[in-house]
mmCIF file of C-alpha atoms and ligand atoms in Angstrom:
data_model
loop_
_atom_site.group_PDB
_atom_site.id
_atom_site.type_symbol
_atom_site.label_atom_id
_atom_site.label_comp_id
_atom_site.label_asym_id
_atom_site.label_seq_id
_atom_site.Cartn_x
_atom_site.Cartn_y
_atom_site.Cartn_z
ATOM 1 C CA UNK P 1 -8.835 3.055 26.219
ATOM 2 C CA UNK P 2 -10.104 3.475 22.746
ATOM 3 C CA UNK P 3 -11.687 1.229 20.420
ATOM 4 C CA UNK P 4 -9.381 0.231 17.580
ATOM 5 C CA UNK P 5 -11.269 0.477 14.500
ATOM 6 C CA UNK P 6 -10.395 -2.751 12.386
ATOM 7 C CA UNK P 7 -10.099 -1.489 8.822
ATOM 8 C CA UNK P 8 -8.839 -4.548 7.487
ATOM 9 C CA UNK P 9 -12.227 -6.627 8.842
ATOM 10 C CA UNK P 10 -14.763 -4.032 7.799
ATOM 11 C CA UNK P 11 -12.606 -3.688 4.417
ATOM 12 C CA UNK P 12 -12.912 -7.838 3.997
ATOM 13 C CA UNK P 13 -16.367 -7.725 4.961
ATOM 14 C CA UNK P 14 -17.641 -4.946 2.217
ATOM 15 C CA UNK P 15 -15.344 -6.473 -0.358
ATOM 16 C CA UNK P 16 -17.544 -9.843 0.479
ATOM 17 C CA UNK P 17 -20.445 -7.929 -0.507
ATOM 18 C CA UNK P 18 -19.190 -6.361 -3.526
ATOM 19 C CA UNK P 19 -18.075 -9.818 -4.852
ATOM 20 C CA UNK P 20 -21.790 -10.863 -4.137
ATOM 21 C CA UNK P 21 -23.028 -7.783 -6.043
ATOM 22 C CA UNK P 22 -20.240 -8.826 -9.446
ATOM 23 C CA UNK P 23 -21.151 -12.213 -9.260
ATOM 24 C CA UNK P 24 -25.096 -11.554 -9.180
ATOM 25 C CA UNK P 25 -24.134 -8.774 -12.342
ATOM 26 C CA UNK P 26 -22.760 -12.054 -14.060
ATOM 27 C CA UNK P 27 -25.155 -13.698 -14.140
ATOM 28 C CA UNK P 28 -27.295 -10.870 -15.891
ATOM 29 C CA UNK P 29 -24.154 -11.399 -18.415
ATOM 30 C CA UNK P 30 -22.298 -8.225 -17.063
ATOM 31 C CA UNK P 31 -18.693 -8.092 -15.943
ATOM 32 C CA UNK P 32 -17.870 -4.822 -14.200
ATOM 33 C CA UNK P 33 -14.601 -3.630 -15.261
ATOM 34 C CA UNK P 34 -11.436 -1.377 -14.214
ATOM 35 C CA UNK P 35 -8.441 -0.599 -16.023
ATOM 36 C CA UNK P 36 -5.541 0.881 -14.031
ATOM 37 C CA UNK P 37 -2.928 3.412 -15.891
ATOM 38 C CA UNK P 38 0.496 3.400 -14.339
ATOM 39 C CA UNK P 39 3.008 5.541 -15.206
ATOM 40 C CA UNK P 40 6.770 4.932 -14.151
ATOM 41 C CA UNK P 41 8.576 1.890 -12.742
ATOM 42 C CA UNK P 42 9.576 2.973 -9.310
ATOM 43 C CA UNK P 43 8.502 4.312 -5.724
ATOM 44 C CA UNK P 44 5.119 2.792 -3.853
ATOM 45 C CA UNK P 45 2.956 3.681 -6.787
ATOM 46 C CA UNK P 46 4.001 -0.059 -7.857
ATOM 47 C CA UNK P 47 2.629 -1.306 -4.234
ATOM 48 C CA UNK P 48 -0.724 1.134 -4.717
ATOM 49 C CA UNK P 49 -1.198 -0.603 -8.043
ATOM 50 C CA UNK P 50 -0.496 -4.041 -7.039
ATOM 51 C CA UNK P 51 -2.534 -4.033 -3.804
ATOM 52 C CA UNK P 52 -5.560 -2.643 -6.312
ATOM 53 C CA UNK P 53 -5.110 -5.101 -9.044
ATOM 54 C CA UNK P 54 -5.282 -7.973 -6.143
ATOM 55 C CA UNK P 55 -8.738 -6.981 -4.787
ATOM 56 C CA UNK P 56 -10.153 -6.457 -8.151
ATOM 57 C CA UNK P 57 -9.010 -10.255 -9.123
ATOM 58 C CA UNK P 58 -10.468 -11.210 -5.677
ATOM 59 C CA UNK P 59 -13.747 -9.865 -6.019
ATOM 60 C CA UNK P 60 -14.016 -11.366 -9.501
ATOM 61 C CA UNK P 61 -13.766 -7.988 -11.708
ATOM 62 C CA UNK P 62 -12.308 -7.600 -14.970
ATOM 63 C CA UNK P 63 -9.180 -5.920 -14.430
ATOM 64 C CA UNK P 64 -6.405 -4.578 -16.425
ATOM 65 C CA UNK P 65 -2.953 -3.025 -15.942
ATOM 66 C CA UNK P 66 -1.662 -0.354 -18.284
ATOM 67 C CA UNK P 67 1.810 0.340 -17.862
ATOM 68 C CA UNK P 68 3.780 3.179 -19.339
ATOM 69 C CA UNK P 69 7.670 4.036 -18.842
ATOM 70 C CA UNK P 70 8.247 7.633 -17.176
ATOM 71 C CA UNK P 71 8.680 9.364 -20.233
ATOM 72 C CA UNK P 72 5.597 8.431 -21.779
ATOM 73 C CA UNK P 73 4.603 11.490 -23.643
ATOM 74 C CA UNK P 74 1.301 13.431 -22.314
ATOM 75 C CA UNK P 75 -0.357 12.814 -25.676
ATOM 76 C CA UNK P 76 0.397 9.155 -25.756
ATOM 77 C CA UNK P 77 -1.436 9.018 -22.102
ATOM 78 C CA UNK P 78 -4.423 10.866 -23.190
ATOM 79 C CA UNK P 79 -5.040 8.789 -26.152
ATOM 80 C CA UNK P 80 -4.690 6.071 -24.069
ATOM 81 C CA UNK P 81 -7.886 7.425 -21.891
ATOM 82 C CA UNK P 82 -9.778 8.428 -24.719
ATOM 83 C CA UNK P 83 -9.524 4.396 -26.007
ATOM 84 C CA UNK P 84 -11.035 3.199 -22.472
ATOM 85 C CA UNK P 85 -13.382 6.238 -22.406
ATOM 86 C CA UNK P 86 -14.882 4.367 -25.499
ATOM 87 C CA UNK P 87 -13.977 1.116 -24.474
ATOM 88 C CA UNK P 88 -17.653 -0.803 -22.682
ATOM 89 C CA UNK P 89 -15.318 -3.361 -20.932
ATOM 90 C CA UNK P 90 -14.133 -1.005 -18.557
ATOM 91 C CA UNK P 91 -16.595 0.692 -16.319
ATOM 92 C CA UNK P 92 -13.432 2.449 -13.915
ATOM 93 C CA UNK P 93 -10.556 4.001 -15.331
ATOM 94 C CA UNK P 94 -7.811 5.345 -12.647
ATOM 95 C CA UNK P 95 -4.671 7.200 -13.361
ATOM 96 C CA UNK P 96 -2.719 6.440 -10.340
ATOM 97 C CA UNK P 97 -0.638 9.129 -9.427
ATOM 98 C CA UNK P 98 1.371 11.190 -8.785
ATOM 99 C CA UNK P 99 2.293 11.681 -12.732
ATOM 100 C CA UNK P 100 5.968 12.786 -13.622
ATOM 101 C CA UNK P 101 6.557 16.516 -13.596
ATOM 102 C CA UNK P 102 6.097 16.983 -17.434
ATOM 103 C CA UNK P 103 2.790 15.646 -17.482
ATOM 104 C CA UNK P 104 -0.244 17.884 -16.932
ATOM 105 C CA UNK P 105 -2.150 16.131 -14.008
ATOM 106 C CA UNK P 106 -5.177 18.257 -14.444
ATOM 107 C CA UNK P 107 -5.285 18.065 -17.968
ATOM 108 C CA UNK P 108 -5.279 14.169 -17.636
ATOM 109 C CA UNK P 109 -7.779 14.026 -14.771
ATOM 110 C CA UNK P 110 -10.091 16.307 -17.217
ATOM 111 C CA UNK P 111 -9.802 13.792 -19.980
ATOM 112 C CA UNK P 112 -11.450 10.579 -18.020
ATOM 113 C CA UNK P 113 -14.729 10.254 -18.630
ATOM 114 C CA UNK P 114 -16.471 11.453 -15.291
ATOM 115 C CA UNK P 115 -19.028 7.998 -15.516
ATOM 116 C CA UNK P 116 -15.809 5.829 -15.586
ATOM 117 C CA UNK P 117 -13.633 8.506 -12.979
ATOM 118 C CA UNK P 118 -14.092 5.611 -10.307
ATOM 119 C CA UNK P 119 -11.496 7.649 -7.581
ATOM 120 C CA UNK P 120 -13.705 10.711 -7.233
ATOM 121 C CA UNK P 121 -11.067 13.235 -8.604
ATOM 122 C CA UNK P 122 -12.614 14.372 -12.282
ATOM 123 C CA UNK P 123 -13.363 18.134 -11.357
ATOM 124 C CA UNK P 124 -17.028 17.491 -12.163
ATOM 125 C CA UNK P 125 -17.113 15.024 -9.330
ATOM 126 C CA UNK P 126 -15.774 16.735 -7.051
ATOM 127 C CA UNK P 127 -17.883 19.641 -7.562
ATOM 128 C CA UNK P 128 -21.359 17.188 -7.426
ATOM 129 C CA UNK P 129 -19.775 16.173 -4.189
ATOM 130 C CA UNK P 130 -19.656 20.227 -2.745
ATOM 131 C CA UNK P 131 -22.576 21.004 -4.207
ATOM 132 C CA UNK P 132 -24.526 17.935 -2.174
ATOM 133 C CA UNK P 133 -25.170 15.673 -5.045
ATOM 134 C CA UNK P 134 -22.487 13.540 -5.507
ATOM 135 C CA UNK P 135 -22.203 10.697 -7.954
ATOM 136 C CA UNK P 136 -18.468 9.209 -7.278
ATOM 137 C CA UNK P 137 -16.472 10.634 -4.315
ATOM 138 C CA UNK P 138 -12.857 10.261 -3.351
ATOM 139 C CA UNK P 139 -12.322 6.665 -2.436
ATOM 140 C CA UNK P 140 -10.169 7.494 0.857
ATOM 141 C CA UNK P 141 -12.803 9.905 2.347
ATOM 142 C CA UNK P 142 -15.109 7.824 1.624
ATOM 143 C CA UNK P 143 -13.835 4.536 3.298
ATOM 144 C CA UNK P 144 -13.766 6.736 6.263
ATOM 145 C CA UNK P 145 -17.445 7.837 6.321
ATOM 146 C CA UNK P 146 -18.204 3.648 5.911
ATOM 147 C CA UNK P 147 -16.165 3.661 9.272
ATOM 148 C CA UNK P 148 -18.645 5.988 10.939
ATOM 149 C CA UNK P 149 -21.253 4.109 9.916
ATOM 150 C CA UNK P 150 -20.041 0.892 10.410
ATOM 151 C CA UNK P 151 -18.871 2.062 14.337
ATOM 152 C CA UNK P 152 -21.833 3.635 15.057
ATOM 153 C CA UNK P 153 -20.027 7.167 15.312
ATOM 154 C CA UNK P 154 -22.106 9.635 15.189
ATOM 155 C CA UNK P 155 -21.536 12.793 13.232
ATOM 156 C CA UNK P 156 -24.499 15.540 13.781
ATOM 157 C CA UNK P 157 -23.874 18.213 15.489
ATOM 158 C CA UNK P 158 -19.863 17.412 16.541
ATOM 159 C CA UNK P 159 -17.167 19.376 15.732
ATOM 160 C CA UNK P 160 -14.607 17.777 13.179
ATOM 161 C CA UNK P 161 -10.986 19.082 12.562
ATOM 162 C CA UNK P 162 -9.445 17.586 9.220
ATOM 163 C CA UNK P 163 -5.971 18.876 9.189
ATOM 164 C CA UNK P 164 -4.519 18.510 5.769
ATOM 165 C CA UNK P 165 -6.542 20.128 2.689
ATOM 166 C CA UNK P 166 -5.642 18.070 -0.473
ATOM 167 C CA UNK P 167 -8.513 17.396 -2.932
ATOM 168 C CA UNK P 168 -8.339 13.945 -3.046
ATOM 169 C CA UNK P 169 -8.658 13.498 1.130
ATOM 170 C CA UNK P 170 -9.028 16.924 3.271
ATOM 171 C CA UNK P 171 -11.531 18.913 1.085
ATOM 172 C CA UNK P 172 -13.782 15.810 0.226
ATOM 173 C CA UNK P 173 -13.303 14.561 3.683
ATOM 174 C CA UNK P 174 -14.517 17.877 5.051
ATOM 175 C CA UNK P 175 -17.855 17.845 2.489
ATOM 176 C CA UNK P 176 -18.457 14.244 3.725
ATOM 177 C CA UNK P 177 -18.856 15.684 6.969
ATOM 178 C CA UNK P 178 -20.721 18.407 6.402
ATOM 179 C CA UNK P 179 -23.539 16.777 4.575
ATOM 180 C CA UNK P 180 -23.557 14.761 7.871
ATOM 181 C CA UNK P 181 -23.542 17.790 9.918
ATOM 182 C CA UNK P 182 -21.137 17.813 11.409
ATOM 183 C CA UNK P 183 -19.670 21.539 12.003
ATOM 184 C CA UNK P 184 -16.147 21.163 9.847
ATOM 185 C CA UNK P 185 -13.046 22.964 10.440
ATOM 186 C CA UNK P 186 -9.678 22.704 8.189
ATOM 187 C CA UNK P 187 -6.441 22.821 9.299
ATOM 188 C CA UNK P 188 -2.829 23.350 6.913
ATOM 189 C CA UNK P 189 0.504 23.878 7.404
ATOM 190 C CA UNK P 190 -0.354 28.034 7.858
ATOM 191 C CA UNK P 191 -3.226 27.132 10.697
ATOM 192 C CA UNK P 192 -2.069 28.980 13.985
ATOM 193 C CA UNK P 193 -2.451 26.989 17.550
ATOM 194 C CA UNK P 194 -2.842 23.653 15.918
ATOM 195 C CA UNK P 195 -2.602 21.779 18.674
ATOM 196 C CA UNK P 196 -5.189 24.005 21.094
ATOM 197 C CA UNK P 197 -7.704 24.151 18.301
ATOM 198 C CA UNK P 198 -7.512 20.139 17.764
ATOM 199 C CA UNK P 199 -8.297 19.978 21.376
ATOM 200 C CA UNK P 200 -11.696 21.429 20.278
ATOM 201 C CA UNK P 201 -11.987 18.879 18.331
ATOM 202 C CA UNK P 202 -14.764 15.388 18.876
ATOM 203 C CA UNK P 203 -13.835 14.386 15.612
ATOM 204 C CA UNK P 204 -10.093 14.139 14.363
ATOM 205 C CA UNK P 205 -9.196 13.359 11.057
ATOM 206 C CA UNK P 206 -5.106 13.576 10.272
ATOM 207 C CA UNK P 207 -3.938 13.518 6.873
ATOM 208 C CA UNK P 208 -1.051 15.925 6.329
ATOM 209 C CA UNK P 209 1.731 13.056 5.510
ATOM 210 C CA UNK P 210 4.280 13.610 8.554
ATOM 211 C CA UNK P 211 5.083 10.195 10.842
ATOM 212 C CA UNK P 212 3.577 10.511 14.477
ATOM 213 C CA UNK P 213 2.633 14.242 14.038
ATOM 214 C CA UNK P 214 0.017 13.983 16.219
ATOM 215 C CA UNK P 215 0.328 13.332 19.931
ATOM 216 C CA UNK P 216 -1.532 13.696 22.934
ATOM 217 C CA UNK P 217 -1.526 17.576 23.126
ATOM 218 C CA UNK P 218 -3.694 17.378 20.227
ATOM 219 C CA UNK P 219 -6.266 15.473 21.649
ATOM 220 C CA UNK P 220 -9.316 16.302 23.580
ATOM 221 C CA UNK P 221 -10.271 13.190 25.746
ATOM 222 C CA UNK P 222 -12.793 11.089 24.161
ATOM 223 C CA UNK P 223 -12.313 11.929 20.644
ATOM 224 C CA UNK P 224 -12.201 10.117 17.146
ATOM 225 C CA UNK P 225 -8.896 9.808 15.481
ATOM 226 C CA UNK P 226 -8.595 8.869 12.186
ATOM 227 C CA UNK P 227 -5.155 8.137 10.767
ATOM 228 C CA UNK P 228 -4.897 8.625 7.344
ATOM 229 C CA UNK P 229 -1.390 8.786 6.603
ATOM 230 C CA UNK P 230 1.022 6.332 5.528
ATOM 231 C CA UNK P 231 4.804 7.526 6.106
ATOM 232 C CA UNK P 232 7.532 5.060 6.323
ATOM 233 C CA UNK P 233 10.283 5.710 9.048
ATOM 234 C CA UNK P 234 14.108 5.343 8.853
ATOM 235 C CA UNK P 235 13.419 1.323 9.215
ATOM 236 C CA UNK P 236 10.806 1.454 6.440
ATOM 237 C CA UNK P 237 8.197 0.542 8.314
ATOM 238 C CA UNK P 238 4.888 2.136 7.908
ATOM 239 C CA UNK P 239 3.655 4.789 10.402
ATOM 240 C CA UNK P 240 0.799 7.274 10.810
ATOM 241 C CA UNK P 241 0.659 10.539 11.162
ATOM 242 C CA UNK P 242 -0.353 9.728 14.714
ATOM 243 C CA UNK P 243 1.529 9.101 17.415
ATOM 244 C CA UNK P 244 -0.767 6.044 18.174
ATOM 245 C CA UNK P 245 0.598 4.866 21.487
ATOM 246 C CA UNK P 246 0.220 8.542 22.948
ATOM 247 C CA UNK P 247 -3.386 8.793 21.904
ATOM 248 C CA UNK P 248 -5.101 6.097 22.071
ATOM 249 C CA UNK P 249 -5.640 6.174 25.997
ATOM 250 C CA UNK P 250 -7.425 8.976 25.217
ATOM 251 C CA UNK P 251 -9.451 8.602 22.189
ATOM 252 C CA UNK P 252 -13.118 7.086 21.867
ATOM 253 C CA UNK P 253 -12.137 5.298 18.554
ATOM 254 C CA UNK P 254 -9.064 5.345 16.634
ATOM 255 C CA UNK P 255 -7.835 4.211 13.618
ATOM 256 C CA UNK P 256 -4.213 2.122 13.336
ATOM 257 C CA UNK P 257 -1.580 2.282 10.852
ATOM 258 C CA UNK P 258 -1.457 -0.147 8.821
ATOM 259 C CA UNK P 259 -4.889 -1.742 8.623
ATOM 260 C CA UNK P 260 -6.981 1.289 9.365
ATOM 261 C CA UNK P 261 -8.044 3.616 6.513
ATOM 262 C CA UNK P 262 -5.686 1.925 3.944
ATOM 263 C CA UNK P 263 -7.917 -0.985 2.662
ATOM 264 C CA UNK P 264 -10.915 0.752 3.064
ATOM 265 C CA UNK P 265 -9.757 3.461 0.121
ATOM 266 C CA UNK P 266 -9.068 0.399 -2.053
ATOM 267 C CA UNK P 267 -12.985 -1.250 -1.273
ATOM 268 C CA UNK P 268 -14.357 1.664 -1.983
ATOM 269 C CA UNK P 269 -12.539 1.513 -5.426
ATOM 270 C CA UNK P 270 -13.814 -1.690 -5.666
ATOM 271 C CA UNK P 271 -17.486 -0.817 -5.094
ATOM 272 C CA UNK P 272 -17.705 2.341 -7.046
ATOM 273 C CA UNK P 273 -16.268 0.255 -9.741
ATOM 274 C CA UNK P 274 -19.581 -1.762 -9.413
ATOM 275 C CA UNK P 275 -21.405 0.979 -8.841
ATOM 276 C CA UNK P 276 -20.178 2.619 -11.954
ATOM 277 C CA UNK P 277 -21.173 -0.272 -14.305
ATOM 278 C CA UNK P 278 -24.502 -0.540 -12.976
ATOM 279 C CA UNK P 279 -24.905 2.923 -13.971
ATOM 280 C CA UNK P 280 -23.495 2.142 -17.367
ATOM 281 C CA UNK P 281 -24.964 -1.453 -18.058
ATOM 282 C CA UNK P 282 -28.664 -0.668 -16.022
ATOM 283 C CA UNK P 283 -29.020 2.571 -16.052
ATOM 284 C CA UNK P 284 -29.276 3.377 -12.372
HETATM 285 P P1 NDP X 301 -0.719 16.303 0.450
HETATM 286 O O1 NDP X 301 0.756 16.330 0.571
HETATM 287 O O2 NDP X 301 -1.372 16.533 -0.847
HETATM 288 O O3 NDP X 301 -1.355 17.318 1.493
HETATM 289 C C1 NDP X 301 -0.870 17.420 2.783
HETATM 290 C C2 NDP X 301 -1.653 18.459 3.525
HETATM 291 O O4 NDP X 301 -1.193 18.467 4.864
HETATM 292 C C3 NDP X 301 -1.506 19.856 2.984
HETATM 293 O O5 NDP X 301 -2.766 20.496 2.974
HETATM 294 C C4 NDP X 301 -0.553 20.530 3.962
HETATM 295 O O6 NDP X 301 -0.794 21.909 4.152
HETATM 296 C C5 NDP X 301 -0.884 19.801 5.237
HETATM 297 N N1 NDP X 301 0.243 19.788 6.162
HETATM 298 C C6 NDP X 301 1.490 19.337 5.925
HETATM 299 N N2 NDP X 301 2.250 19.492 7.019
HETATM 300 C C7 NDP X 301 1.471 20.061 7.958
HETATM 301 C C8 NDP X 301 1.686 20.482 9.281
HETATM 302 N N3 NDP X 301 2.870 20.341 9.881
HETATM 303 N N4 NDP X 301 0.660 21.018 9.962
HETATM 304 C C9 NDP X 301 -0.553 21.169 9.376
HETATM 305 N N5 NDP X 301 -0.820 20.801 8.125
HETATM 306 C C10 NDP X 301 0.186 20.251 7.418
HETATM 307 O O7 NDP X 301 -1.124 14.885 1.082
HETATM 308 P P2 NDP X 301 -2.354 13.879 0.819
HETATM 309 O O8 NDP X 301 -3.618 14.481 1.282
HETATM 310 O O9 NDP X 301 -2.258 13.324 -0.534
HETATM 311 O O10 NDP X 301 -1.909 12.702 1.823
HETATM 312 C C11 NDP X 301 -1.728 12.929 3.185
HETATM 313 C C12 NDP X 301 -1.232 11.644 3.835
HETATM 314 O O11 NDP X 301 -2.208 10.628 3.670
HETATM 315 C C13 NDP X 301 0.057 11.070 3.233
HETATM 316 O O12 NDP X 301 0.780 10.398 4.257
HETATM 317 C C14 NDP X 301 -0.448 10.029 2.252
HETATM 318 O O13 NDP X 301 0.488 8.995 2.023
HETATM 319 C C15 NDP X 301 -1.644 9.508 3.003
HETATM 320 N N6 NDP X 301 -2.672 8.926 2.159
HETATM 321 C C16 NDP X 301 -3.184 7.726 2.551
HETATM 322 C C17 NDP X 301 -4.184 7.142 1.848
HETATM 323 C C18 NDP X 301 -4.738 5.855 2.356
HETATM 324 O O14 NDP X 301 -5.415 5.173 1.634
HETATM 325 N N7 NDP X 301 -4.507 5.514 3.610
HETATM 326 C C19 NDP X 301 -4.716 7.730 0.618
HETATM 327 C C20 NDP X 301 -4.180 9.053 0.311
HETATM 328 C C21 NDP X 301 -3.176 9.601 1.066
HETATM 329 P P3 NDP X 301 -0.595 23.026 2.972
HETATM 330 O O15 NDP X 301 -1.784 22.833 2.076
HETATM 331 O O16 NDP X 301 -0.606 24.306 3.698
HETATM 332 O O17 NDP X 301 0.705 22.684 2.308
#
């Protein structure tokens, strides 16, 4: 039997801190700030944005919401950035995407300032995170190394599969875990054998976006599992992309779907929101 790793109580407990952290920055006369661009009306980007907005309020952070209909015009969203780049009362600013097809995602990524690119995905960020010196780092990745640390998982020396290689979770995940040593393989949708060379795997980290993908075959007995995807099945309800019944007799920790790796990626926002101003406002 595994141990569940509680998400949502190691999420509620960091956020705790955090709010400590805003409310001590008030009283210097400092209110850390994030502004939020949304683009389009429909699909769970609405949820995403919502959930975020709520733990901002929570924690006692200034927090805006910048919505834009779906055929807001590239330039109109880039001038938009270029106000809160200049803007002091936002520390964080976070394009939530995806972005519709005519807008450049890249482009609009590249046009946050990198100090205020609270999610980790300005290029510059993610390339101080490969190259070992990382200032922000993908917020999803990183809520998952806090769940090593917090479980007492230990890292050095173990071999780690990530399958999935997106830049936003499998390529940060996989630098997380090498600067923890961890020996790091990555797995895609081309990767021969999956299944045999996840069985090589003590550490297991799914994110490839495809309901109860994983089951036991994958699994070599006593390993970490961590769940990162969020599918919904034919009922709506929200699944992994493990088949978390099947493996979790045999795994030494595993995440759940819902309230695994979900709220940690939105306390990590939160915190390298903080972070963020006290580099602005302090100087840190
Ligand atoms: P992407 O769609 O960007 O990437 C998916 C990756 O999975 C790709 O690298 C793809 O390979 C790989 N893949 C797809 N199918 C298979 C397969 N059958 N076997 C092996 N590899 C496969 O997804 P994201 O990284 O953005 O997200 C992944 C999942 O995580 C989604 O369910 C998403 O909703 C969830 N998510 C959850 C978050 C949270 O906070 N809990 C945050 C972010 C994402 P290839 O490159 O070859 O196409």
């Amino acid at each position: 039997m595994g141990t569940i790793i509680n998400g949502k109580e190691l999420a509620e407990k960091l956020q705790q801190q955090t709010a400590s952290e805003v409310k001590a920055l008030e009283a210097q006369g400092i209110r850390p700030g994030l502004v939020v661009l949304l683009v389009g009306e429909e699909g769970p980007s609405q949820i995403y944005v919502k959930n975020k907005q709520l733990a901002a309020e929570r924690i006692g952070l200034r927090s805006k919401v910048m919505r834009y209909p779906a055929d807001v015009s590239e330039l109109e969203l880039l001038e938009a950035i270029e106000t809160f780049n200049d803007d002091p009362a936002y520390h964080g600013i976070l394009v939530q995407l995806p972005l519709p097809k005519h807008i450049d995602e890249e482009k609009v990524l590249l046009a946050i300032d990198p100090h205020k690119d609270v999610d980790g995905f300005h290029p510059l960020n993610l390339g101080r995170l490969f190259a070992g010196v990382p200032e922000t780092i993908p917020c999803t990745p990183y809520g998952i190394m806090k769940m090593f640390e917090a479980y007492e998982i230990e890292l050095a020396g173990k071999r780690a599969l990530i399958i999935g290689r997106s830049n936003i979770v499998g390529k940060p995940m996989a630098h997380l875990l090498l600067a923890a040593d961890a020996t790091v393989t990555i797995a895609h949708s081309k990767t021969k054998n999956l299944a045999a060379l996840a069985r090589e795997a003590d550490i297991l980290v799914v994110a490839i976006g495809q309901g109860n993908f994983v089951t036991q075959e994958f699994i070599k007995p006593g390993a970490v599992v961590i769940d990162v995807g969020m599918n919904r099945d034919a009922n709506g309800k929200l699944q992994g992309d493990v088949n978390f019944a099947e493996v979790e007799p045999l795994a030494s920790f595993i995440t759940p779907v819902p309230r695994g790796v979900g709220p940690m990626t939105i306390t990590m926002l939160m915190q390298q929101t903080v972070e963020a101003c006290r580099r602005q406002e302090l100087g840190e």
